[in-house]
Amino acid sequence: MAHPWWHNVVVYQIYPRSFMDSNNDGMGDLPGIISKLDYLAQLGIDVIWLSPVFKSPMDDNGYDISDYEDIAPEFGTLADMDRLIAEASKRSIRIILDLVVNHSSDEHPWFVSARQSKDSPYRDFYIWRQPKADGSPPSELHSYFGGSMWELDEATGEYYLHQFSKKQPDLNWDNPAVPEAVHAMMNRWLDRGIVGFRMDVIDLIGKDVDRGIFARGPKLHDRLQAMNQATFGQRDALTVGEAWSADTEEAKRYANPNGNELSMVFQFEHIVIGWDPEHGKWKPRPFNLVELKQVFAKWQTELHGQGWNSLFWNNHDLPRAVSKYGDPGHYRVRSAKMLAIALHLMQGTPYIYQGEELGMTNVQFDSVDDYQDIETRNLYAERVAAGHDAAEMMAAIHENSRDNARTPMHWDASEQAGFSQNQPWLKVNPNYREINVAQCLEDPGSVFYCYQKLIKLRKAHDVIVHGDFELLLPDHDKVFAYLRTDPTNTMLVCTNFSAESVTVQLPEPLLNRQGECLISNLEERTILDNNLTLAPYEAFVIRWEKTPE
Ligand code: TEU
Ligand code: CA
């Protein structure tokens, strides 16, 4: 049976404003990305997911699009985009774009027209409701970026809905003209040579506002099936939907192997278990490995053969993995490699977020004014005004602000990390002199070469792509170990998520058999004793031919 091409690829996410600045205006851009394609080819990735590069007032760094058909001038031109597609293709790298169609910018011509009059042909592209009798918003809903989800439009006297900032009005997917316009736009980009989309908050497009249903709305899957049929369905695309609301049952609908919706979704269960149920990311919970393993094992086993997983620790909204789950101080390199090994050898398509392959860390700016992210700034102001402790809020920002991921990429040890000759839009992380691409490329023991090897292993060993998954030692609070098996291979992945040495007992059939060490972050291991002692943050992988009885 032929498997889709995206089963054995690795995707690399680029956040364009922070990747590489070619013209020294302090902002990353498309020519900057083109200049680093050889680096990405050396890493070995197959696909680039480009965060939004479209025209935008940049209220949410491009997740507020004012023209889906054109490139933001700070990032370049359509000609640069064509050149990026062509140059990437020469290196066998394909591009997927970020599709942000739950909302547009309030500066999109559709919204500009819509707010001019209730009779505008675009009025119904957005979601308008009458104020309550006392003039207050139609409901109490709270936006993700602070304040009400409803904004009063003075001119026409109605409120419009925005789940994110008030400069991101939600599109009205109940109006058939909206999907029609979106599908046509998607097809134009596919015709231009991109191979798919990462779909921003796609689980929100089926919403039923008056019944208070936002995620997983009643029309969601119909709309995705219609989109699939009208656009990428015939094109052998890679599509990945961002779906914070997805559980495994839901993910099996999105990523059904018959292919009538999406290739896969980003689910976030492994992320939100690290947050407080009430205060969310602003009150992080201590990391609990047993819980994390349960979540991974559930997704691995339930989607096996019935869907497809995406594998990620990081993206542009999340803290750096080595800071969250590893030890960025004493064991930065070793724990970053351990995390890469633990993640990449599960079943699914791995995503690497720029800088993760260097073991880049979180940043701690002293002042909230050094943060640029709209969510961080708004929520800090809102929560401190509501009486939350400012110091506690700063600590939460240090742990979970989206700007942890967004500081400029570290290319070398020169001023501004080689990202720009000028002051970047967001300050660089001061640790760039030790952690950067130039250093990694010189050091055979760097995090970079571990990622490079993991990508190569995926191409060489089908058991990584298609093998069964079995969690070992489920109750161990420091060790994450699992088996991948197929009719001819057994692969053991064994990782220590702690700064202590730990001794474990692995199942009898694995002991004393000579195998091949596929990868490790300390010395090679080819055989297992009765009592296996793992060093702090040690990770290794052994493969045996034939399944043990
Ligand atoms: O993210 C969805 C989202 O809900 C984020 O706001 C994120 O969950 C938040 O940080 C949690 O506290 C997507 C994009 O990835 C994000 O960058 C955008 O800001 C957002 O949609 C709106 O387009
Ligand atoms: Ca620039």
PDB file of C-alpha atoms in Angstrom, residues 12-133:
ATOM      1  CA  TYR A  12      10.694  23.061   9.893  1.00  0.00           C
ATOM      2  CA  GLN A  13       8.713  26.070  11.061  1.00  0.00           C
ATOM      3  CA  ILE A  14       9.997  29.534  10.187  1.00  0.00           C
ATOM      4  CA  TYR A  15       8.714  32.614  11.986  1.00  0.00           C
ATOM      5  CA  PRO A  16       9.749  35.063   9.261  1.00  0.00           C
ATOM      6  CA  ARG A  17      10.201  38.203  11.318  1.00  0.00           C
ATOM      7  CA  SER A  18      12.725  36.423  13.563  1.00  0.00           C
ATOM      8  CA  PHE A  19      14.631  34.202  11.149  1.00  0.00           C
ATOM      9  CA  MET A  20      17.043  36.318   9.077  1.00  0.00           C
ATOM     10  CA  ASP A  21      17.122  40.019   8.226  1.00  0.00           C
ATOM     11  CA  SER A  22      18.659  40.613   4.777  1.00  0.00           C
ATOM     12  CA  ASN A  23      18.359  44.406   4.599  1.00  0.00           C
ATOM     13  CA  ASN A  24      19.170  45.361   8.191  1.00  0.00           C
ATOM     14  CA  ASP A  25      15.886  47.007   9.066  1.00  0.00           C
ATOM     15  CA  GLY A  26      15.700  44.797  12.173  1.00  0.00           C
ATOM     16  CA  MET A  27      12.983  42.561  10.704  1.00  0.00           C
ATOM     17  CA  GLY A  28      13.470  39.127   9.181  1.00  0.00           C
ATOM     18  CA  ASP A  29      12.363  38.769   5.560  1.00  0.00           C
ATOM     19  CA  LEU A  30      11.997  36.417   2.574  1.00  0.00           C
ATOM     20  CA  PRO A  31      15.419  37.156   1.038  1.00  0.00           C
ATOM     21  CA  GLY A  32      16.839  36.362   4.486  1.00  0.00           C
ATOM     22  CA  ILE A  33      15.137  32.969   4.402  1.00  0.00           C
ATOM     23  CA  ILE A  34      16.418  32.301   0.882  1.00  0.00           C
ATOM     24  CA  SER A  35      19.961  33.049   2.065  1.00  0.00           C
ATOM     25  CA  LYS A  36      19.635  30.297   4.679  1.00  0.00           C
ATOM     26  CA  LEU A  37      18.171  27.525   2.525  1.00  0.00           C
ATOM     27  CA  ASP A  38      21.527  25.779   2.296  1.00  0.00           C
ATOM     28  CA  TYR A  39      21.591  25.621   6.075  1.00  0.00           C
ATOM     29  CA  LEU A  40      18.131  24.016   6.107  1.00  0.00           C
ATOM     30  CA  ALA A  41      19.170  21.587   3.384  1.00  0.00           C
ATOM     31  CA  GLN A  42      22.168  20.629   5.511  1.00  0.00           C
ATOM     32  CA  LEU A  43      19.850  19.963   8.445  1.00  0.00           C
ATOM     33  CA  GLY A  44      17.881  17.719   6.093  1.00  0.00           C
ATOM     34  CA  ILE A  45      14.327  18.974   6.521  1.00  0.00           C
ATOM     35  CA  ASP A  46      11.776  18.306   3.775  1.00  0.00           C
ATOM     36  CA  VAL A  47       9.134  20.975   4.275  1.00  0.00           C
ATOM     37  CA  ILE A  48       9.063  24.557   5.522  1.00  0.00           C
ATOM     38  CA  TRP A  49       5.979  25.842   7.305  1.00  0.00           C
ATOM     39  CA  LEU A  50       6.126  29.586   6.876  1.00  0.00           C
ATOM     40  CA  SER A  51       4.232  31.598   9.483  1.00  0.00           C
ATOM     41  CA  PRO A  52       2.212  34.378   7.782  1.00  0.00           C
ATOM     42  CA  VAL A  53       4.047  36.633   5.340  1.00  0.00           C
ATOM     43  CA  PHE A  54       0.982  38.371   3.917  1.00  0.00           C
ATOM     44  CA  LYS A  55       0.184  42.077   4.059  1.00  0.00           C
ATOM     45  CA  SER A  56      -0.762  42.947   7.587  1.00  0.00           C
ATOM     46  CA  PRO A  57      -0.819  45.816  10.067  1.00  0.00           C
ATOM     47  CA  MET A  58       1.073  43.332  12.315  1.00  0.00           C
ATOM     48  CA  ASP A  59      -1.130  43.717  15.359  1.00  0.00           C
ATOM     49  CA  ASP A  60      -0.524  39.987  15.932  1.00  0.00           C
ATOM     50  CA  ASN A  61       2.680  39.733  13.867  1.00  0.00           C
ATOM     51  CA  GLY A  62       0.914  38.781  10.655  1.00  0.00           C
ATOM     52  CA  TYR A  63      -1.863  36.582  12.069  1.00  0.00           C
ATOM     53  CA  ASP A  64      -4.025  39.589  11.135  1.00  0.00           C
ATOM     54  CA  ILE A  65      -4.050  39.603   7.341  1.00  0.00           C
ATOM     55  CA  SER A  66      -5.153  42.623   5.308  1.00  0.00           C
ATOM     56  CA  ASP A  67      -4.378  41.130   1.882  1.00  0.00           C
ATOM     57  CA  TYR A  68      -4.213  37.357   1.359  1.00  0.00           C
ATOM     58  CA  GLU A  69      -2.867  37.847  -2.170  1.00  0.00           C
ATOM     59  CA  ASP A  70       0.189  39.937  -1.425  1.00  0.00           C
ATOM     60  CA  ILE A  71       3.335  39.846   0.720  1.00  0.00           C
ATOM     61  CA  ALA A  72       3.929  42.328   3.554  1.00  0.00           C
ATOM     62  CA  PRO A  73       6.486  44.872   2.296  1.00  0.00           C
ATOM     63  CA  GLU A  74       8.645  44.326   5.403  1.00  0.00           C
ATOM     64  CA  PHE A  75       8.995  40.666   4.324  1.00  0.00           C
ATOM     65  CA  GLY A  76       9.485  41.287   0.576  1.00  0.00           C
ATOM     66  CA  THR A  77       7.474  40.904  -2.595  1.00  0.00           C
ATOM     67  CA  LEU A  78       5.560  38.268  -4.513  1.00  0.00           C
ATOM     68  CA  ALA A  79       8.661  37.901  -6.673  1.00  0.00           C
ATOM     69  CA  ASP A  80      10.662  37.047  -3.518  1.00  0.00           C
ATOM     70  CA  MET A  81       8.013  34.474  -2.631  1.00  0.00           C
ATOM     71  CA  ASP A  82       8.268  32.886  -6.083  1.00  0.00           C
ATOM     72  CA  ARG A  83      12.031  32.847  -5.734  1.00  0.00           C
ATOM     73  CA  LEU A  84      11.768  31.205  -2.306  1.00  0.00           C
ATOM     74  CA  ILE A  85       9.496  28.468  -3.711  1.00  0.00           C
ATOM     75  CA  ALA A  86      11.868  27.870  -6.630  1.00  0.00           C
ATOM     76  CA  GLU A  87      15.084  27.960  -4.590  1.00  0.00           C
ATOM     77  CA  ALA A  88      13.610  25.674  -1.943  1.00  0.00           C
ATOM     78  CA  SER A  89      12.452  23.277  -4.623  1.00  0.00           C
ATOM     79  CA  LYS A  90      16.005  23.074  -6.033  1.00  0.00           C
ATOM     80  CA  ARG A  91      16.985  21.729  -2.617  1.00  0.00           C
ATOM     81  CA  SER A  92      13.987  19.332  -2.487  1.00  0.00           C
ATOM     82  CA  ILE A  93      12.297  21.477   0.130  1.00  0.00           C
ATOM     83  CA  ARG A  94       8.573  22.153  -0.192  1.00  0.00           C
ATOM     84  CA  ILE A  95       6.674  25.044   1.329  1.00  0.00           C
ATOM     85  CA  ILE A  96       3.406  25.186   3.223  1.00  0.00           C
ATOM     86  CA  LEU A  97       1.800  28.505   4.118  1.00  0.00           C
ATOM     87  CA  ASP A  98      -0.135  29.585   7.165  1.00  0.00           C
ATOM     88  CA  LEU A  99      -3.842  29.847   6.368  1.00  0.00           C
ATOM     89  CA  VAL A 100      -5.432  32.348   8.746  1.00  0.00           C
ATOM     90  CA  VAL A 101      -9.115  32.380   7.880  1.00  0.00           C
ATOM     91  CA  ASN A 102     -10.958  32.268  11.176  1.00  0.00           C
ATOM     92  CA  HIS A 103     -10.446  36.025  11.082  1.00  0.00           C
ATOM     93  CA  SER A 104      -8.907  38.710   8.908  1.00  0.00           C
ATOM     94  CA  SER A 105      -7.403  42.052   9.824  1.00  0.00           C
ATOM     95  CA  ASP A 106      -9.794  44.938  10.438  1.00  0.00           C
ATOM     96  CA  GLU A 107      -7.768  46.645   7.693  1.00  0.00           C
ATOM     97  CA  HIS A 108      -8.718  44.014   5.114  1.00  0.00           C
ATOM     98  CA  PRO A 109     -10.820  45.679   2.360  1.00  0.00           C
ATOM     99  CA  TRP A 110     -13.671  43.272   3.217  1.00  0.00           C
ATOM    100  CA  PHE A 111     -13.871  44.637   6.752  1.00  0.00           C
ATOM    101  CA  VAL A 112     -13.211  48.225   5.710  1.00  0.00           C
ATOM    102  CA  SER A 113     -16.224  47.964   3.425  1.00  0.00           C
ATOM    103  CA  ALA A 114     -18.287  45.924   5.918  1.00  0.00           C
ATOM    104  CA  ARG A 115     -18.074  48.580   8.607  1.00  0.00           C
ATOM    105  CA  GLN A 116     -18.951  51.413   6.240  1.00  0.00           C
ATOM    106  CA  SER A 117     -22.606  50.505   6.115  1.00  0.00           C
ATOM    107  CA  LYS A 118     -25.044  47.765   6.980  1.00  0.00           C
ATOM    108  CA  ASP A 119     -25.745  47.521   3.246  1.00  0.00           C
ATOM    109  CA  SER A 120     -22.155  46.809   2.255  1.00  0.00           C
ATOM    110  CA  PRO A 121     -21.880  43.632   0.141  1.00  0.00           C
ATOM    111  CA  TYR A 122     -19.218  42.554   2.665  1.00  0.00           C
ATOM    112  CA  ARG A 123     -21.238  43.287   5.818  1.00  0.00           C
ATOM    113  CA  ASP A 124     -22.140  39.625   6.113  1.00  0.00           C
ATOM    114  CA  PHE A 125     -18.499  38.514   5.789  1.00  0.00           C
ATOM    115  CA  TYR A 126     -18.240  39.277   9.520  1.00  0.00           C
ATOM    116  CA  ILE A 127     -20.332  38.615  12.609  1.00  0.00           C
ATOM    117  CA  TRP A 128     -22.464  41.529  13.798  1.00  0.00           C
ATOM    118  CA  ARG A 129     -24.937  41.668  16.672  1.00  0.00           C
ATOM    119  CA  GLN A 130     -27.120  44.365  18.229  1.00  0.00           C
ATOM    120  CA  PRO A 131     -26.091  45.804  21.602  1.00  0.00           C
ATOM    121  CA  LYS A 132     -28.189  44.818  24.616  1.00  0.00           C
ATOM    122  CA  ALA A 133     -30.917  47.291  25.663  1.00  0.00           C
TER     123      ALA A 133
END
